[in-house]
Tab-separated table of C-alpha atoms in Angstrom:
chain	number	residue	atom	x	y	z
A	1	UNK	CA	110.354	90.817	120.004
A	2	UNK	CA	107.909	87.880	119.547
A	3	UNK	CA	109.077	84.427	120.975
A	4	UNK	CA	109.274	81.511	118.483
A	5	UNK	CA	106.551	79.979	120.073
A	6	UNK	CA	104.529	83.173	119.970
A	7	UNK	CA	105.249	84.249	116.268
A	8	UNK	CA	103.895	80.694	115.206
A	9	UNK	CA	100.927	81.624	117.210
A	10	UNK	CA	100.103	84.755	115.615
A	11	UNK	CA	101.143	82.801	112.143
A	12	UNK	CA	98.707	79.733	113.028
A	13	UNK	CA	95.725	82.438	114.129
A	14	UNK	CA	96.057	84.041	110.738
A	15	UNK	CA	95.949	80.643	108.706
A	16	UNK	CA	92.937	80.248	110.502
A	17	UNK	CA	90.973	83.183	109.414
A	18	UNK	CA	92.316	83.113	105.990
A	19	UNK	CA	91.221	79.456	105.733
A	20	UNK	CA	88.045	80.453	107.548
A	21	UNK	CA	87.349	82.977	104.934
A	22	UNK	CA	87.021	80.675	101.901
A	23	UNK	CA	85.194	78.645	103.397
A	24	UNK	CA	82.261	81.303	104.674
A	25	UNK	CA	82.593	82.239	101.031
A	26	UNK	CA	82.260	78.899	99.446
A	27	UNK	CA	79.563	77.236	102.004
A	28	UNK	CA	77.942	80.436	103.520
A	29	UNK	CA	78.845	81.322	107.532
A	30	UNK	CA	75.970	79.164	108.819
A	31	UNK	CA	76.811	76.207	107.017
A	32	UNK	CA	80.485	75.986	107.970
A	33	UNK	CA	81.203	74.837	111.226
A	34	UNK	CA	84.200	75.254	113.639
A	35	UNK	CA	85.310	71.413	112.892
A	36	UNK	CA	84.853	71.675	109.170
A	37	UNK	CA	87.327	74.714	109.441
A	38	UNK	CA	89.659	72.805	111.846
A	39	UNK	CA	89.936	70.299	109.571
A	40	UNK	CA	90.950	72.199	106.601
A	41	UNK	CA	93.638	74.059	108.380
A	42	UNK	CA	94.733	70.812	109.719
A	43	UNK	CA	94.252	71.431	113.135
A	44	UNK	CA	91.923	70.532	116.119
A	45	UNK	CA	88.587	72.426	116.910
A	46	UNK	CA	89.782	72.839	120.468
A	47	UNK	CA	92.667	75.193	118.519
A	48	UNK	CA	90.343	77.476	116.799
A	49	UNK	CA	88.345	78.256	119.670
A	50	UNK	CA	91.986	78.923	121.566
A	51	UNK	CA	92.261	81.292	119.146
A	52	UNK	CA	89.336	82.904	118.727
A	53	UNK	CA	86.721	82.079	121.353
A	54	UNK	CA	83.763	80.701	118.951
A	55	UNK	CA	82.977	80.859	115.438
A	56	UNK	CA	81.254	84.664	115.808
A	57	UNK	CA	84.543	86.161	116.911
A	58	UNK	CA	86.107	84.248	114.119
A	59	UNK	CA	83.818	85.955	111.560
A	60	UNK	CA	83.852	89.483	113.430
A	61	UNK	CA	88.239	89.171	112.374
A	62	UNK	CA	87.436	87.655	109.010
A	63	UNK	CA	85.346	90.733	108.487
A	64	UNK	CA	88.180	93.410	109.522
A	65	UNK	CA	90.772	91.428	107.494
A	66	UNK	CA	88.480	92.039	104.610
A	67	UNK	CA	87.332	95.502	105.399
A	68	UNK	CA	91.280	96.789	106.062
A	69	UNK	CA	92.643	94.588	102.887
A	70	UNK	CA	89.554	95.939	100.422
A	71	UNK	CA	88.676	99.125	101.647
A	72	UNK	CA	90.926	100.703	104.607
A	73	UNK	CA	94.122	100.442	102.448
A	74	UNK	CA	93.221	101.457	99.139
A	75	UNK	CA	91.211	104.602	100.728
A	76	UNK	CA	94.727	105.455	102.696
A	77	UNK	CA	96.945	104.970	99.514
A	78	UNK	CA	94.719	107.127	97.707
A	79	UNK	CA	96.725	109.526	99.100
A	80	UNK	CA	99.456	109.162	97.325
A	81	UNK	CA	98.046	108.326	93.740
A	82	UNK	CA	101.085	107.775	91.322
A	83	UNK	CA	100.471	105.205	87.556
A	84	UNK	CA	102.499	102.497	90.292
A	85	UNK	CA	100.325	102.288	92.882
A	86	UNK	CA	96.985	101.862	90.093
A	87	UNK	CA	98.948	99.356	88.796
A	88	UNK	CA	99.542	97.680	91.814
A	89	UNK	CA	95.720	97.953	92.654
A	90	UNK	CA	95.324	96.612	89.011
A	91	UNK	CA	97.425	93.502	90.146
A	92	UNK	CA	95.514	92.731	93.472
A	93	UNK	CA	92.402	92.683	91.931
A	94	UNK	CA	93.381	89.302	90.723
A	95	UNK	CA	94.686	87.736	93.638
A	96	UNK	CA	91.873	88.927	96.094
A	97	UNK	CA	89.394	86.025	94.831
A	98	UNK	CA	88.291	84.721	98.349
A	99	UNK	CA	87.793	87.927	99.977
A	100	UNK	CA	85.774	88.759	97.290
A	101	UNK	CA	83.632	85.984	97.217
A	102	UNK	CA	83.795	86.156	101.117
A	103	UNK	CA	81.914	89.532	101.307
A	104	UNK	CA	79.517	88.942	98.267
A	105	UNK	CA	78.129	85.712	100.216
A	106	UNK	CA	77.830	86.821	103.202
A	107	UNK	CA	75.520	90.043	102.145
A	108	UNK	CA	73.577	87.729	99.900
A	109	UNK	CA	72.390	85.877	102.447
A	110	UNK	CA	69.958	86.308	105.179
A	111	UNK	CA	70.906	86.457	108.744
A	112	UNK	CA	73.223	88.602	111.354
A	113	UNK	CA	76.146	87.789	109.518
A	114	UNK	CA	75.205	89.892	106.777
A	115	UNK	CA	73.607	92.133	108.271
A	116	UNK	CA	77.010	93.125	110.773
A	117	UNK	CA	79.246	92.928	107.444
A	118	UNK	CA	77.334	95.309	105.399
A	119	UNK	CA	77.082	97.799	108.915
A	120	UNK	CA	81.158	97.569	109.075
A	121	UNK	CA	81.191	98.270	105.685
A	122	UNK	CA	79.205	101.285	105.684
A	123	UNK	CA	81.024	102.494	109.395
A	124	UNK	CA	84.814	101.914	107.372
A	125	UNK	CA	83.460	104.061	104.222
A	126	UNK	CA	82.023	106.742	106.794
A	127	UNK	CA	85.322	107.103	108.767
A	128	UNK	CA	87.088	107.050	105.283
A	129	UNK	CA	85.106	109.963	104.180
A	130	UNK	CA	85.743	111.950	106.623
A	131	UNK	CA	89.572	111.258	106.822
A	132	UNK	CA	89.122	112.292	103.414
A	133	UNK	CA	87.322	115.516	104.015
A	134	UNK	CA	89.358	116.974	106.940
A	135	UNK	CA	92.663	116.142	105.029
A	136	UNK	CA	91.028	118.118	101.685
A	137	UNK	CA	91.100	115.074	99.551
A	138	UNK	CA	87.391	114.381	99.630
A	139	UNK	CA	84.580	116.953	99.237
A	140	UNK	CA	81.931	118.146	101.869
A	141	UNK	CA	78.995	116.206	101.916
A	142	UNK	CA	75.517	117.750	103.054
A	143	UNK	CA	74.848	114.018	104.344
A	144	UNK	CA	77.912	112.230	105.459
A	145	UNK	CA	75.828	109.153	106.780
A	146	UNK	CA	73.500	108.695	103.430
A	147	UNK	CA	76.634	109.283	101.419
A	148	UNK	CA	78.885	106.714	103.349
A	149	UNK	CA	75.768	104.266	102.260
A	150	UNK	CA	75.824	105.102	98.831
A	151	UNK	CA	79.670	104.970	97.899
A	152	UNK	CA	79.688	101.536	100.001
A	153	UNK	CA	76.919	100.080	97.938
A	154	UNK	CA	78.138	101.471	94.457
A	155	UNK	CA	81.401	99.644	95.300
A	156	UNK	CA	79.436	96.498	96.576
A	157	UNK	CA	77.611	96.222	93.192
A	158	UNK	CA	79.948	94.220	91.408
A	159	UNK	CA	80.151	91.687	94.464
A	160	UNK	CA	76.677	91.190	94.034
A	161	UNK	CA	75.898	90.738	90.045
A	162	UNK	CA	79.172	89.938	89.678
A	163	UNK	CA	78.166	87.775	86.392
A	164	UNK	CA	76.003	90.620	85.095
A	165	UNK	CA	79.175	92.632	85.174
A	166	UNK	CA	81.044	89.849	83.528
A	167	UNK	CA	78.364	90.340	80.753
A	168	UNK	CA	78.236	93.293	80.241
A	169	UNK	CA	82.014	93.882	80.206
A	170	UNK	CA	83.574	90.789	78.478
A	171	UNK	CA	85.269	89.692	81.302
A	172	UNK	CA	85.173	89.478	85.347
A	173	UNK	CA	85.249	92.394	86.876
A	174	UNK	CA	87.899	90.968	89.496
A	175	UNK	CA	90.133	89.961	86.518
A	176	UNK	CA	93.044	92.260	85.216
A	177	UNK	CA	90.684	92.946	81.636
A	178	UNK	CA	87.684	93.907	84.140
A	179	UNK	CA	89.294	95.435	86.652
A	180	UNK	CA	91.189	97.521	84.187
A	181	UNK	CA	87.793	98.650	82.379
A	182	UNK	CA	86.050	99.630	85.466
A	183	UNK	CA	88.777	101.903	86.759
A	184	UNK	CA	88.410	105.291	84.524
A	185	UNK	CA	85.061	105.162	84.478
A	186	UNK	CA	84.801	104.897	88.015
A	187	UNK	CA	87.446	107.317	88.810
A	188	UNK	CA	85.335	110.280	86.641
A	189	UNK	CA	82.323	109.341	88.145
A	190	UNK	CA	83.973	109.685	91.447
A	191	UNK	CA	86.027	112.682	90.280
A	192	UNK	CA	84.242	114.670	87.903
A	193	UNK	CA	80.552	113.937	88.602
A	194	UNK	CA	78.325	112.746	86.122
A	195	UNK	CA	75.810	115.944	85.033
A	196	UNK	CA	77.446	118.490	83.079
A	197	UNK	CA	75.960	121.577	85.084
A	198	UNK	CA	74.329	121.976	88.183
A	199	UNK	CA	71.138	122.522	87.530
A	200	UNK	CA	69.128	119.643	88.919
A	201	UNK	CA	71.400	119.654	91.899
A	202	UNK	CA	70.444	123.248	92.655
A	203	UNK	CA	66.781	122.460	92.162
A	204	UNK	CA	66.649	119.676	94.443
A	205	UNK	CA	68.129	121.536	96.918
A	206	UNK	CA	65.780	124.322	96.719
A	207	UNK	CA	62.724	122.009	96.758
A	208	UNK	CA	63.965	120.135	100.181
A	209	UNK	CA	64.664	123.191	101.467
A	210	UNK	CA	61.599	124.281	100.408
A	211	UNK	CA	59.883	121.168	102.363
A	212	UNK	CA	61.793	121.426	105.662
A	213	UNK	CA	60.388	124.894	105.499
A	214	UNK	CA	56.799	123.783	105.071
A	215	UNK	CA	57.741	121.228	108.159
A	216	UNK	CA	58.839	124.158	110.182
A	217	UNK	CA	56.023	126.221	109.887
A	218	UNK	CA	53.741	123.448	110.430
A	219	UNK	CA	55.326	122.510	113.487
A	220	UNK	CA	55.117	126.643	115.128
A	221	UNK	CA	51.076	126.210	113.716
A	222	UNK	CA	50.713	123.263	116.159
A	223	UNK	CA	52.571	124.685	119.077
């Protein structure tokens, strides 16, 4: 059991990051330092490096929080689909606003902190996947790695032209009325698969087979 002292520890570590979030997503990581996030939690800068060592460790926990809240959780309640727990998906979607904005800053801009976000992101989809695959709920891939990438950056799309979305749609994509449009048709993409027969899929996979057979050969003609 946590002291008194120590439970207001763990409670003023997680104001921190959650304070430390909206303001990487509203100023950009760079351009928010460790006093300007002091400040706005009301505390000292000599308290958030107690915490958390320097602003780089803050961001590295700012990026899990986001990751486990966003990704890591809805991928494990997945599970257990049921019209409740969509609806309670539904719900979050509007109440997630700073983590969203968090993640679609960071990748926008230039720099490590993007670069180590986007590389979590793709690592937390990977380990997802194949959760997914050895407990039957997600199909094989013939490329776990490239797939990871590609489900990570489908879902990232909307962070990134979010207002194109909002366009296109009528309404954000992280309100209810967006939120609640994207989710069928994301589901039977995810579900069903887009092409109505396998055709091209069979002919792609005969042509790269057909090329890492040319490579073969070519590689026994130079030994």
């Amino acid at each position: 059991m946590h002291s008194v002292s120590e439970s207001s520890d763990l409670t003023g570590r997680a104001r921190l990051r959650d304070v430390a979030i909206e303001l990487f997503a509203e100023r950009g990581f760079d351009k928010t330092s460790v006093k300007a996030i002091a400040e706005a939690a009301g505390v000292s800068p000599g308290l958030v490096i107690h915490h958390y060592g320097s602003k780089d460790e803050l961001r590295r926990v700012c990026d899990e929080h986001v990751i486990a809240k966003l990704l890591d959780e809805r991928f494990s309640s997945a599970e257990a689909p049921s019209p409740n727990l969509v609806q309670a998906l539904l719900a979050e979607a509007t109440s997630a606003g700073p983590m969203f904005n968090y993640i679609a800053r960071l990748l926008i801009e230039p720099g490590k902190a993007g670069d180590e976000l986007f590389a979590r992101l793709v690592a937390s989809t990977r380990q997802n996947l194949a959760e997914g695959r050895e407990s039957g709920s997600i199909k094989p891939a013939s490329d776990p790695d490239a797939t990871a990438m590609l489900v990570t950056v489908f879902g990232l799309a909307q962070f990134l032209v979010r207002d194109r979305f909002a366009q296109v749609l009528g309404a954000d994509p992280f309100s209810a009325e967006g939120a609640a449009r994207l989710t069928l048709p994301t589901l039977e993409i995810f579900t069903d698969g887009l092409y109505a027969d396998t055709g091209l899929l069979a002919a792609a996979r005969s042509a790269l087979a057909g090329q890492q057979d040319a490579a073969s050969d070519e590689g026994k003609d130079e030994k």
